[in-house]
PDB file of C-alpha atoms in Angstrom:
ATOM      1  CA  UNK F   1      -1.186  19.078  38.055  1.00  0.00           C
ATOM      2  CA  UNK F   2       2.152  20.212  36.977  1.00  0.00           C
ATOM      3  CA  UNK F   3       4.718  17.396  37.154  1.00  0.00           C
ATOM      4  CA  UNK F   4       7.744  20.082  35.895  1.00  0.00           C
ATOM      5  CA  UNK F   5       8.086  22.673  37.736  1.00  0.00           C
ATOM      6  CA  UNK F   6       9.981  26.122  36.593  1.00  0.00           C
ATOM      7  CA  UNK F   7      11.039  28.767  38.747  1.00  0.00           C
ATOM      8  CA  UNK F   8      11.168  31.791  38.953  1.00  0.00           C
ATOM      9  CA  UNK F   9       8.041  32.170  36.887  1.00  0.00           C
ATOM     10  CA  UNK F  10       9.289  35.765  35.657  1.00  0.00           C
ATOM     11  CA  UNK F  11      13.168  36.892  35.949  1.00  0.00           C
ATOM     12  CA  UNK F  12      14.091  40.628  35.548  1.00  0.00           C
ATOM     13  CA  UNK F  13      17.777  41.451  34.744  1.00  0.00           C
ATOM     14  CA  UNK F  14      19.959  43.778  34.142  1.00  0.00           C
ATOM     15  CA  UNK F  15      21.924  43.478  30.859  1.00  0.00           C
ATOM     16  CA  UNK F  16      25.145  42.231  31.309  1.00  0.00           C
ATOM     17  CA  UNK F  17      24.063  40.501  34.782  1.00  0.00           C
ATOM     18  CA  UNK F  18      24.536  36.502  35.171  1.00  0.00           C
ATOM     19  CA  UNK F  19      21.025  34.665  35.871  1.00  0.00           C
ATOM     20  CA  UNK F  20      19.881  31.415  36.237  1.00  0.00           C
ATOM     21  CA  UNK F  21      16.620  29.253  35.792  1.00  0.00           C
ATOM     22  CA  UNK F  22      15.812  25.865  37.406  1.00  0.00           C
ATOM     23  CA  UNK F  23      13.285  22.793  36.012  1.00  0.00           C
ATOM     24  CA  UNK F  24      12.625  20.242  39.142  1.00  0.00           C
ATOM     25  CA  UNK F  25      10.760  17.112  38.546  1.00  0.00           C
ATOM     26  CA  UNK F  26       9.734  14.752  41.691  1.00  0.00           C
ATOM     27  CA  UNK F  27      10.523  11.784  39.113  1.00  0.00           C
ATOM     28  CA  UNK F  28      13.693  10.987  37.426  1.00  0.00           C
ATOM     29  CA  UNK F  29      13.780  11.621  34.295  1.00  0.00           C
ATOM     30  CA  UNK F  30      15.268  10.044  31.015  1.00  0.00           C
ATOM     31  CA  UNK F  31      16.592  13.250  29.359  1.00  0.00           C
ATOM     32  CA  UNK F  32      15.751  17.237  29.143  1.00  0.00           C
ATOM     33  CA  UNK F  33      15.698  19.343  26.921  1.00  0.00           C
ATOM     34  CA  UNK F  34      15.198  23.146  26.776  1.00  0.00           C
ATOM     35  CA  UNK F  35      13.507  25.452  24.495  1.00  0.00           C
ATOM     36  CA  UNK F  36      13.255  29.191  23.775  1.00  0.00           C
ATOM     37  CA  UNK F  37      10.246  31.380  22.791  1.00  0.00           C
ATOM     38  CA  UNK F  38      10.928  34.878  21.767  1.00  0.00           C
ATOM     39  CA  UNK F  39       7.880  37.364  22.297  1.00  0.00           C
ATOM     40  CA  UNK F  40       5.695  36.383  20.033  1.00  0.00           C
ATOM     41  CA  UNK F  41       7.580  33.715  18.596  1.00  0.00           C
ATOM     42  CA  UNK F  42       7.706  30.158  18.362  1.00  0.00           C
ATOM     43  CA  UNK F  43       9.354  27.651  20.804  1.00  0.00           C
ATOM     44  CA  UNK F  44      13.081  26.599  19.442  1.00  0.00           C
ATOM     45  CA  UNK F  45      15.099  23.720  20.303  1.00  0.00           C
ATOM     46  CA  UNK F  46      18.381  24.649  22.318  1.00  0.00           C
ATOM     47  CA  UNK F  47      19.965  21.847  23.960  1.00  0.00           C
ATOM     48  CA  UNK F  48      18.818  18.033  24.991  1.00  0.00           C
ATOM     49  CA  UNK F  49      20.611  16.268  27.939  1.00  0.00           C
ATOM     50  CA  UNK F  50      20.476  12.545  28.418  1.00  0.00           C
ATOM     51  CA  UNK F  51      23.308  11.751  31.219  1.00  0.00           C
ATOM     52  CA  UNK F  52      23.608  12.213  34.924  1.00  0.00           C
ATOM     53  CA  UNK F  53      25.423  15.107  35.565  1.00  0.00           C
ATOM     54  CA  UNK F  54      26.095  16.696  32.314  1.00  0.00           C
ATOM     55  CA  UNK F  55      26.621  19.923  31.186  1.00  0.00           C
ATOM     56  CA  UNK F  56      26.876  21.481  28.095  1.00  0.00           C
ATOM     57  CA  UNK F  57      27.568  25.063  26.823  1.00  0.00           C
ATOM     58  CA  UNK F  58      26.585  26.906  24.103  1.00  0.00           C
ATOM     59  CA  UNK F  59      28.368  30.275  23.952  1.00  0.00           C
ATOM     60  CA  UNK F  60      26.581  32.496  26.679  1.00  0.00           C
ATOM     61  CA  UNK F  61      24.570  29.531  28.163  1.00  0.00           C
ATOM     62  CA  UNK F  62      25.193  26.603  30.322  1.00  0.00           C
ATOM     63  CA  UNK F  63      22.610  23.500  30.424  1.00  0.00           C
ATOM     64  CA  UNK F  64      23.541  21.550  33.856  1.00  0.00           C
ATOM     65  CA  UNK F  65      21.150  17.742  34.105  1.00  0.00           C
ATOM     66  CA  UNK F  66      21.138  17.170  38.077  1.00  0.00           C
ATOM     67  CA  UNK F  67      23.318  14.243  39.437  1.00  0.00           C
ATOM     68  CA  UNK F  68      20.012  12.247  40.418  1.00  0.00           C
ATOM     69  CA  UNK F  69      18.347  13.205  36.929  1.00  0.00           C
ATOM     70  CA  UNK F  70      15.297  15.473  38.667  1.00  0.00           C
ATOM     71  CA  UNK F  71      16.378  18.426  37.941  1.00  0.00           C
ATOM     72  CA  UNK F  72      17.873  21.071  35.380  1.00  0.00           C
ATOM     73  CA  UNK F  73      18.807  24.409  35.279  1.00  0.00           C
ATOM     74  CA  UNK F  74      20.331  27.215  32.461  1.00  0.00           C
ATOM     75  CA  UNK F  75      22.874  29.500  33.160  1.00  0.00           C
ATOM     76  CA  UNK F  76      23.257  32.942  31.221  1.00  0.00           C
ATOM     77  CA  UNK F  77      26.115  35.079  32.135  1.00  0.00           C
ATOM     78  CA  UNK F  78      26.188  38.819  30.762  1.00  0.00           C
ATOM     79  CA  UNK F  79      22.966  38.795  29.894  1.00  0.00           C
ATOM     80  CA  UNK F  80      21.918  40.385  26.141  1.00  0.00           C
ATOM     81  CA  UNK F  81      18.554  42.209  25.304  1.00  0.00           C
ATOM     82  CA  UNK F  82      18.589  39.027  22.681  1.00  0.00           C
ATOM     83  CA  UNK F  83      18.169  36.822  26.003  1.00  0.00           C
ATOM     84  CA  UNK F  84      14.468  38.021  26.252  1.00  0.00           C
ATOM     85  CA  UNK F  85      12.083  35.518  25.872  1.00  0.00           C
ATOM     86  CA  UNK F  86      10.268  32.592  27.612  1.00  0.00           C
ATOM     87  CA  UNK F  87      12.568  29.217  28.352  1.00  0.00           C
ATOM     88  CA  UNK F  88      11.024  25.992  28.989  1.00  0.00           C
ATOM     89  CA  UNK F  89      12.546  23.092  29.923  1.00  0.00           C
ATOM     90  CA  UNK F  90      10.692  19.719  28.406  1.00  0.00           C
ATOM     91  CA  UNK F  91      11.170  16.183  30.119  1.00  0.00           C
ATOM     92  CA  UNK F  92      10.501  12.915  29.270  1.00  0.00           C
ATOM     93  CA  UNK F  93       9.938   9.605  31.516  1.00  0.00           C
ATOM     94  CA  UNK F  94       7.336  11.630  33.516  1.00  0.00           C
ATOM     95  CA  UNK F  95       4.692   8.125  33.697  1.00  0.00           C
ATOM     96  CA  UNK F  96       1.499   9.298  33.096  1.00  0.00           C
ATOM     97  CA  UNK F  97       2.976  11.687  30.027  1.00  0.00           C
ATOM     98  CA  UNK F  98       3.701   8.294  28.216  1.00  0.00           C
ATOM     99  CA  UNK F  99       6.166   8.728  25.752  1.00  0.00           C
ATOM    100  CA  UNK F 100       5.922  12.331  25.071  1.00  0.00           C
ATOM    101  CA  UNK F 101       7.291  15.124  26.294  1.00  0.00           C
ATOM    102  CA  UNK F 102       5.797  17.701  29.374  1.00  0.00           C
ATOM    103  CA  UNK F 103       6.568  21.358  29.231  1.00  0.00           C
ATOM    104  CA  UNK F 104       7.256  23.226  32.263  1.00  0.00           C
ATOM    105  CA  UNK F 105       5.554  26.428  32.699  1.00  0.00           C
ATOM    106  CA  UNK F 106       8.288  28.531  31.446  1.00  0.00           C
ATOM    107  CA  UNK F 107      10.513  31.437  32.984  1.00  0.00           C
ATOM    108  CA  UNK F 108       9.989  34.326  31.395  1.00  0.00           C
ATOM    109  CA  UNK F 109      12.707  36.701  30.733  1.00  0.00           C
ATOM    110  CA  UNK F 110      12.811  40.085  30.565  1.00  0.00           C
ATOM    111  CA  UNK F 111      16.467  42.401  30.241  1.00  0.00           C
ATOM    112  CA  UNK F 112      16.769  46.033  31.722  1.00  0.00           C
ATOM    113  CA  UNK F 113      18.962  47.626  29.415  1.00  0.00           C
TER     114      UNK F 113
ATOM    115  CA  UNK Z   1      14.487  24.402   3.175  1.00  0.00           C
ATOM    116  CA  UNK Z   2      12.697  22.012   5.412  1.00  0.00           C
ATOM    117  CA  UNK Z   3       9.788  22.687   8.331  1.00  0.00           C
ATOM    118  CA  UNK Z   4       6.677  23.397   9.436  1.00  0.00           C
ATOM    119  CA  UNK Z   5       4.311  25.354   7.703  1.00  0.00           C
ATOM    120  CA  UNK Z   6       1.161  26.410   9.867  1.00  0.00           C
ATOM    121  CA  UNK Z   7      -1.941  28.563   8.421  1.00  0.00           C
ATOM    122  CA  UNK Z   8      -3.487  31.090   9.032  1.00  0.00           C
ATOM    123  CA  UNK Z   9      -1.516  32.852  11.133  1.00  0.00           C
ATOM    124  CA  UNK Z  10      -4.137  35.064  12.301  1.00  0.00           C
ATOM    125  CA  UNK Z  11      -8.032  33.403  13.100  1.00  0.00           C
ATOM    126  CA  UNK Z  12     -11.145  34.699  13.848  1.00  0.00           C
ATOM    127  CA  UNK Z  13     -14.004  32.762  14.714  1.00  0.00           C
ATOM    128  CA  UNK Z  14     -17.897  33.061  15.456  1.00  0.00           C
ATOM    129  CA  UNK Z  15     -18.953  31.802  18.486  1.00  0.00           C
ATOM    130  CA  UNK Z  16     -20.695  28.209  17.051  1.00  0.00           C
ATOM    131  CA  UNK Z  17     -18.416  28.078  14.181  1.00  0.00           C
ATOM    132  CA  UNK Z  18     -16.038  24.884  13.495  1.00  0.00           C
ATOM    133  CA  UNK Z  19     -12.937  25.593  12.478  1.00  0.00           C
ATOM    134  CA  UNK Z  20      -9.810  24.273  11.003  1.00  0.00           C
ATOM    135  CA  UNK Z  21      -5.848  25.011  11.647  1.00  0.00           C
ATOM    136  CA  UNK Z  22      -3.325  23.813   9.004  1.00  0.00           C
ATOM    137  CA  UNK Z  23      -0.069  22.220   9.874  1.00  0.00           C
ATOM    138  CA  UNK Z  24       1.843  20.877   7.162  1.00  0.00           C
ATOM    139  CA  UNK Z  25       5.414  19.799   7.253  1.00  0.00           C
ATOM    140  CA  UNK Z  26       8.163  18.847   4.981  1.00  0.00           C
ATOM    141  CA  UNK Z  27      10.849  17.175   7.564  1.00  0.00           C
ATOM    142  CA  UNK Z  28       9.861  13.611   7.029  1.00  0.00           C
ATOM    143  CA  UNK Z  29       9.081  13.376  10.372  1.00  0.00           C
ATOM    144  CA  UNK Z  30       6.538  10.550  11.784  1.00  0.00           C
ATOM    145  CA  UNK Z  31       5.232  12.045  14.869  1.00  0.00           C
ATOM    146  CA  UNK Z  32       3.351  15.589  14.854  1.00  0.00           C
ATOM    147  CA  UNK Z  33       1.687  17.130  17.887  1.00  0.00           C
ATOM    148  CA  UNK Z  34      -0.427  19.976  18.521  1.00  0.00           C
ATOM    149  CA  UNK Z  35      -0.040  22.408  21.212  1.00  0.00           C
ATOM    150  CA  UNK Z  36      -2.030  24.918  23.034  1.00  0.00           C
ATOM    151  CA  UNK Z  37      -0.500  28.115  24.799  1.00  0.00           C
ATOM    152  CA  UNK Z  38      -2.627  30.663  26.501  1.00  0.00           C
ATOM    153  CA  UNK Z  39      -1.532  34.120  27.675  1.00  0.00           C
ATOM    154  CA  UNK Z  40       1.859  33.802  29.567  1.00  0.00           C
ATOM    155  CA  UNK Z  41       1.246  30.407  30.030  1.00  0.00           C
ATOM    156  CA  UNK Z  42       2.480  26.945  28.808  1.00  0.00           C
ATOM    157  CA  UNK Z  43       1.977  24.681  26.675  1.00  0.00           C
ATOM    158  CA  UNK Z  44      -0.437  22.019  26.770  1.00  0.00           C
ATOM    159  CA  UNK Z  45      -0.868  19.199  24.271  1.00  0.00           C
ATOM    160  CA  UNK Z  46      -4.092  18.998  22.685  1.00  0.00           C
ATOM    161  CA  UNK Z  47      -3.428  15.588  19.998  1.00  0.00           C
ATOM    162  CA  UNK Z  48      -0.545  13.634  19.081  1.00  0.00           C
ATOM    163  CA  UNK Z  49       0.229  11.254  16.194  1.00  0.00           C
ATOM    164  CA  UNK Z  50       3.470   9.034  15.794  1.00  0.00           C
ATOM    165  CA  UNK Z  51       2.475   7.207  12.363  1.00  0.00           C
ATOM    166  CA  UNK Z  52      -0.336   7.608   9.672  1.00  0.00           C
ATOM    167  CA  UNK Z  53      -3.798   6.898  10.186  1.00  0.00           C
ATOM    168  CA  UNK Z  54      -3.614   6.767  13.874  1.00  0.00           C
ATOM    169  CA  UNK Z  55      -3.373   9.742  16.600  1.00  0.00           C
ATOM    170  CA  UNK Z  56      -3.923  10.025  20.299  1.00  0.00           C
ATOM    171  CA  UNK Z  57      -5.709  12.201  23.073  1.00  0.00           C
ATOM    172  CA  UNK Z  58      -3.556  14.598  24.678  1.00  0.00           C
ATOM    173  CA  UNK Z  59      -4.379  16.320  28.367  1.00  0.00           C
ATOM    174  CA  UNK Z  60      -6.969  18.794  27.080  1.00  0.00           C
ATOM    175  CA  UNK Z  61      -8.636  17.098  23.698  1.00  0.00           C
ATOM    176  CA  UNK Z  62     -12.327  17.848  24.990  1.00  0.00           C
ATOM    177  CA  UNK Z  63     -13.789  20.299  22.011  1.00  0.00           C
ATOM    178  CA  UNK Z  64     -11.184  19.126  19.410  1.00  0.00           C
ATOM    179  CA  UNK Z  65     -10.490  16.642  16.738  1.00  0.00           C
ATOM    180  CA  UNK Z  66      -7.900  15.516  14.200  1.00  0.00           C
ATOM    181  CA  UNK Z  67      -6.682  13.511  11.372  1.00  0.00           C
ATOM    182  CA  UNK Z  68      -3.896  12.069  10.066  1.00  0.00           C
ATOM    183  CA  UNK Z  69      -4.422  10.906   6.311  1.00  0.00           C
ATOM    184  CA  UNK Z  70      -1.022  11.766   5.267  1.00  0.00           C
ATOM    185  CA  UNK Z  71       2.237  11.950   6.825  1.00  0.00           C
ATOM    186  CA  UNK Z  72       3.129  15.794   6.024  1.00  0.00           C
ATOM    187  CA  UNK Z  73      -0.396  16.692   7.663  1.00  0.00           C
ATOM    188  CA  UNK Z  74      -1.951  16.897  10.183  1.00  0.00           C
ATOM    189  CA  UNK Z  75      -5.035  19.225   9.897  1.00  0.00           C
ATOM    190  CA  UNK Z  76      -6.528  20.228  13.198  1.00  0.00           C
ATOM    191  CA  UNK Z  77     -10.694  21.295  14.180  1.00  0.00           C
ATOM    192  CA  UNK Z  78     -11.588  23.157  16.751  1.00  0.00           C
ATOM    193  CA  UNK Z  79     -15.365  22.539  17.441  1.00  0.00           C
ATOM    194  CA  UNK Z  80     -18.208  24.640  18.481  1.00  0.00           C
ATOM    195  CA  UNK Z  81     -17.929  22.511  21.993  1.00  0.00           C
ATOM    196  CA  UNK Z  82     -14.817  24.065  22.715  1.00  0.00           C
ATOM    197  CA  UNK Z  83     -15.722  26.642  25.074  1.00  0.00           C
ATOM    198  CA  UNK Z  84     -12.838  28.884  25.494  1.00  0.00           C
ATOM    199  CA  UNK Z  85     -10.803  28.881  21.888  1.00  0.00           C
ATOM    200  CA  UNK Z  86      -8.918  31.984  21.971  1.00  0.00           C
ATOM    201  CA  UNK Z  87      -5.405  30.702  21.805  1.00  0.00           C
ATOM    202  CA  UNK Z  88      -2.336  30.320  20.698  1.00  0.00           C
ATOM    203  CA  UNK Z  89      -1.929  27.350  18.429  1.00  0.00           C
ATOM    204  CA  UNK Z  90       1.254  25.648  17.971  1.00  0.00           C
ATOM    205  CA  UNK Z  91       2.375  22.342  15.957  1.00  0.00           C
ATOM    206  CA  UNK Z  92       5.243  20.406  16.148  1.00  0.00           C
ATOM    207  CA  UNK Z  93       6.772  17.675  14.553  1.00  0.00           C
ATOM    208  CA  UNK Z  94       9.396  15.138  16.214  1.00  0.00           C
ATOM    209  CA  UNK Z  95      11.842  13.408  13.757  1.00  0.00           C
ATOM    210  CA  UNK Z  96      14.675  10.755  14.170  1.00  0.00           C
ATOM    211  CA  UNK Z  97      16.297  12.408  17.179  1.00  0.00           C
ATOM    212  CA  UNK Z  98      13.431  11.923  19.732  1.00  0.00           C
ATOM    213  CA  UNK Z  99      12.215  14.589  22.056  1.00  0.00           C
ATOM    214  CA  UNK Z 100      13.300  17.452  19.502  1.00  0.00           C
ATOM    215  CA  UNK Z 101      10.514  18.762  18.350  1.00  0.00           C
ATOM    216  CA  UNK Z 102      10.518  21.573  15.327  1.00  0.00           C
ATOM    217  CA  UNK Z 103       7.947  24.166  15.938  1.00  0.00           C
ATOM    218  CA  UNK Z 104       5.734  26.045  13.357  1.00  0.00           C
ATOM    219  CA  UNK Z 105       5.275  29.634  14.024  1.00  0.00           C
ATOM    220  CA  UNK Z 106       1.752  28.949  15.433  1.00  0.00           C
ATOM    221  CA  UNK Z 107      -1.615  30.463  14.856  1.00  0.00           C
ATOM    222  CA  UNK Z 108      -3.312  32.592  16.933  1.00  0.00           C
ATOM    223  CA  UNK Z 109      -6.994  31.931  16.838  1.00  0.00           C
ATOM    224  CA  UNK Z 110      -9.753  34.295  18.431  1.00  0.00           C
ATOM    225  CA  UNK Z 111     -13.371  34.107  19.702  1.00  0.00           C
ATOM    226  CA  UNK Z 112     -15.548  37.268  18.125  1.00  0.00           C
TER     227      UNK Z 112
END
C-alpha cells in the first residue's frame, strides 16, 4: 500500500484564499521534496528539504519538513488561478522503496476565481 | 538547452501489439526512471536504471521491459501482456543532486 500519504486528495479554493496540503509518512524520512503538475502537464521540481524542522519559501509558498522528519506540508497564501494543478510530495528512506523516491498520491488543486 | 525529450506524445495501440516509448535525455544524468500515472492518480514506477547496461524492477514491471545501451536512453516496451496500457507515460532522469528528478512531458498511450 501507500507508504506517503497526501491529504486532502482534492482542495477547492477561492482565489486569493490561504490553503494548505500535508504529506505524512509512518517512517522517518531522509529528505522531501515536492513537485507540481499542471493539467496536463508534467511533474516539476519545487523545493527538496533535508533537515528537521526546516522551512523554506519561495514567493507565495512555504515548504515546512516536520520536527520528527514524518511529515511535510505546503503553504499557499492568496491563492492564484496559476496555483492549479496537482502537488506531490516525494520521500526518500521509505525501506522497501530502496533508494528511490515514492510519490504520494497528490492533492489536486483547483481555484474558484 | 538541456532535458528530456520523450516521443510520441500521443500513442495508439492495437490490442496484441508491442510497443515502444522513447525517452532520450541530454542532462548527463546516470539514473533514468519510468513512471506510470493513470487518471487522477499517482505515479507509480514501472523501471529504473542508475548506470549503463543495468536497470531494475520497479512496483508494477509485470507486462513491460527496458534497456539501457546508452546513457542518454532509455527506450521503454510495453508488451502485449500488459493488460491495461492506457496511460500516462512519464520519464525522468535524476542527476548529481539526488532525489531531483527532471521530467519529460510524458506520453500518453491508448488501447484501440
Amino acid at each position: 500500500g501507500q507508504q506517503v500519504m497526501q491529504i486532502p486528495q482534492y482542495q477547492h479554493v477561492q482565489e486569493g484564499e490561504d490553503f494548505t496540503t500535508y504529506c505524512n509518512s509512518s517512517t522517518t524520512l531522509s529528505n522531501i521534496q515536492w513537485y507540481k503538475q499542471r493539467p496536463g502537464g508534467h511533474p516539476v521540481f519545487l523545493i527538496q528539504l533535508v533537515k528537521s524542522g526546516e522551512v523554506k519559501k519561495q514567493k507565495r509558498l512555504t515548504f515546512q519538513f516536520g520536527e520528527a522528519k514524518k511529515n511535510s506540508s505546503l503553504h499557499i497564501t492568496a491563492t492564484q488561478t496559476t496555483d492549479v494543478g496537482t502537488y506531490f510530495c516525494a520521500a526518500d528512506g521509505i525501506k522497501a522503496a530502496g533508494n528511490k523516491l515514492t510519490f504520494g498520491g497528490g492533492t489536486r488543486v483547483l481555484v474558484k476565481p | 538547452d538541456g532535458g528530456i525529450t520523450q516521443s510520441p506524445k500521443y500513442l495508439f495501440r492495437k490490442e496484441g501489439q508491442n510497443v515502444t516509448l522513447s525517452c532520450e535525455q541530454n542532462l548527463n544524468h546516470d539514473a533514468m526512471y519510468w513512471y506510470r500515472q493513470d487518471p487522477g492518480q499517482g505515479l507509480r514506477l514501472i523501471y529504473y536504471s542508475q548506470i549503463v547496461n543495468d536497470f531494475q524492477k520497479g512496483d508494477i514491471a509485470e507486462g513491460y521491459s527496458v534497456s539501457r545501451e546508452k546513457k542518454e536512453s532509455f527506450p521503454l516496451t510495453v508488451t502485449s501482456a500488459q493488460k491495461n496500457p492506457t496511460a500516462f507515460y512519464l520519464c525522468a532522469s535524476e542527476g548529481d543532486r539526488a532525489f531531483v528528478y527532471t521530467f519529460g512531458s510524458g506520453t500518453r498511450l491508448t488501447v484501440v
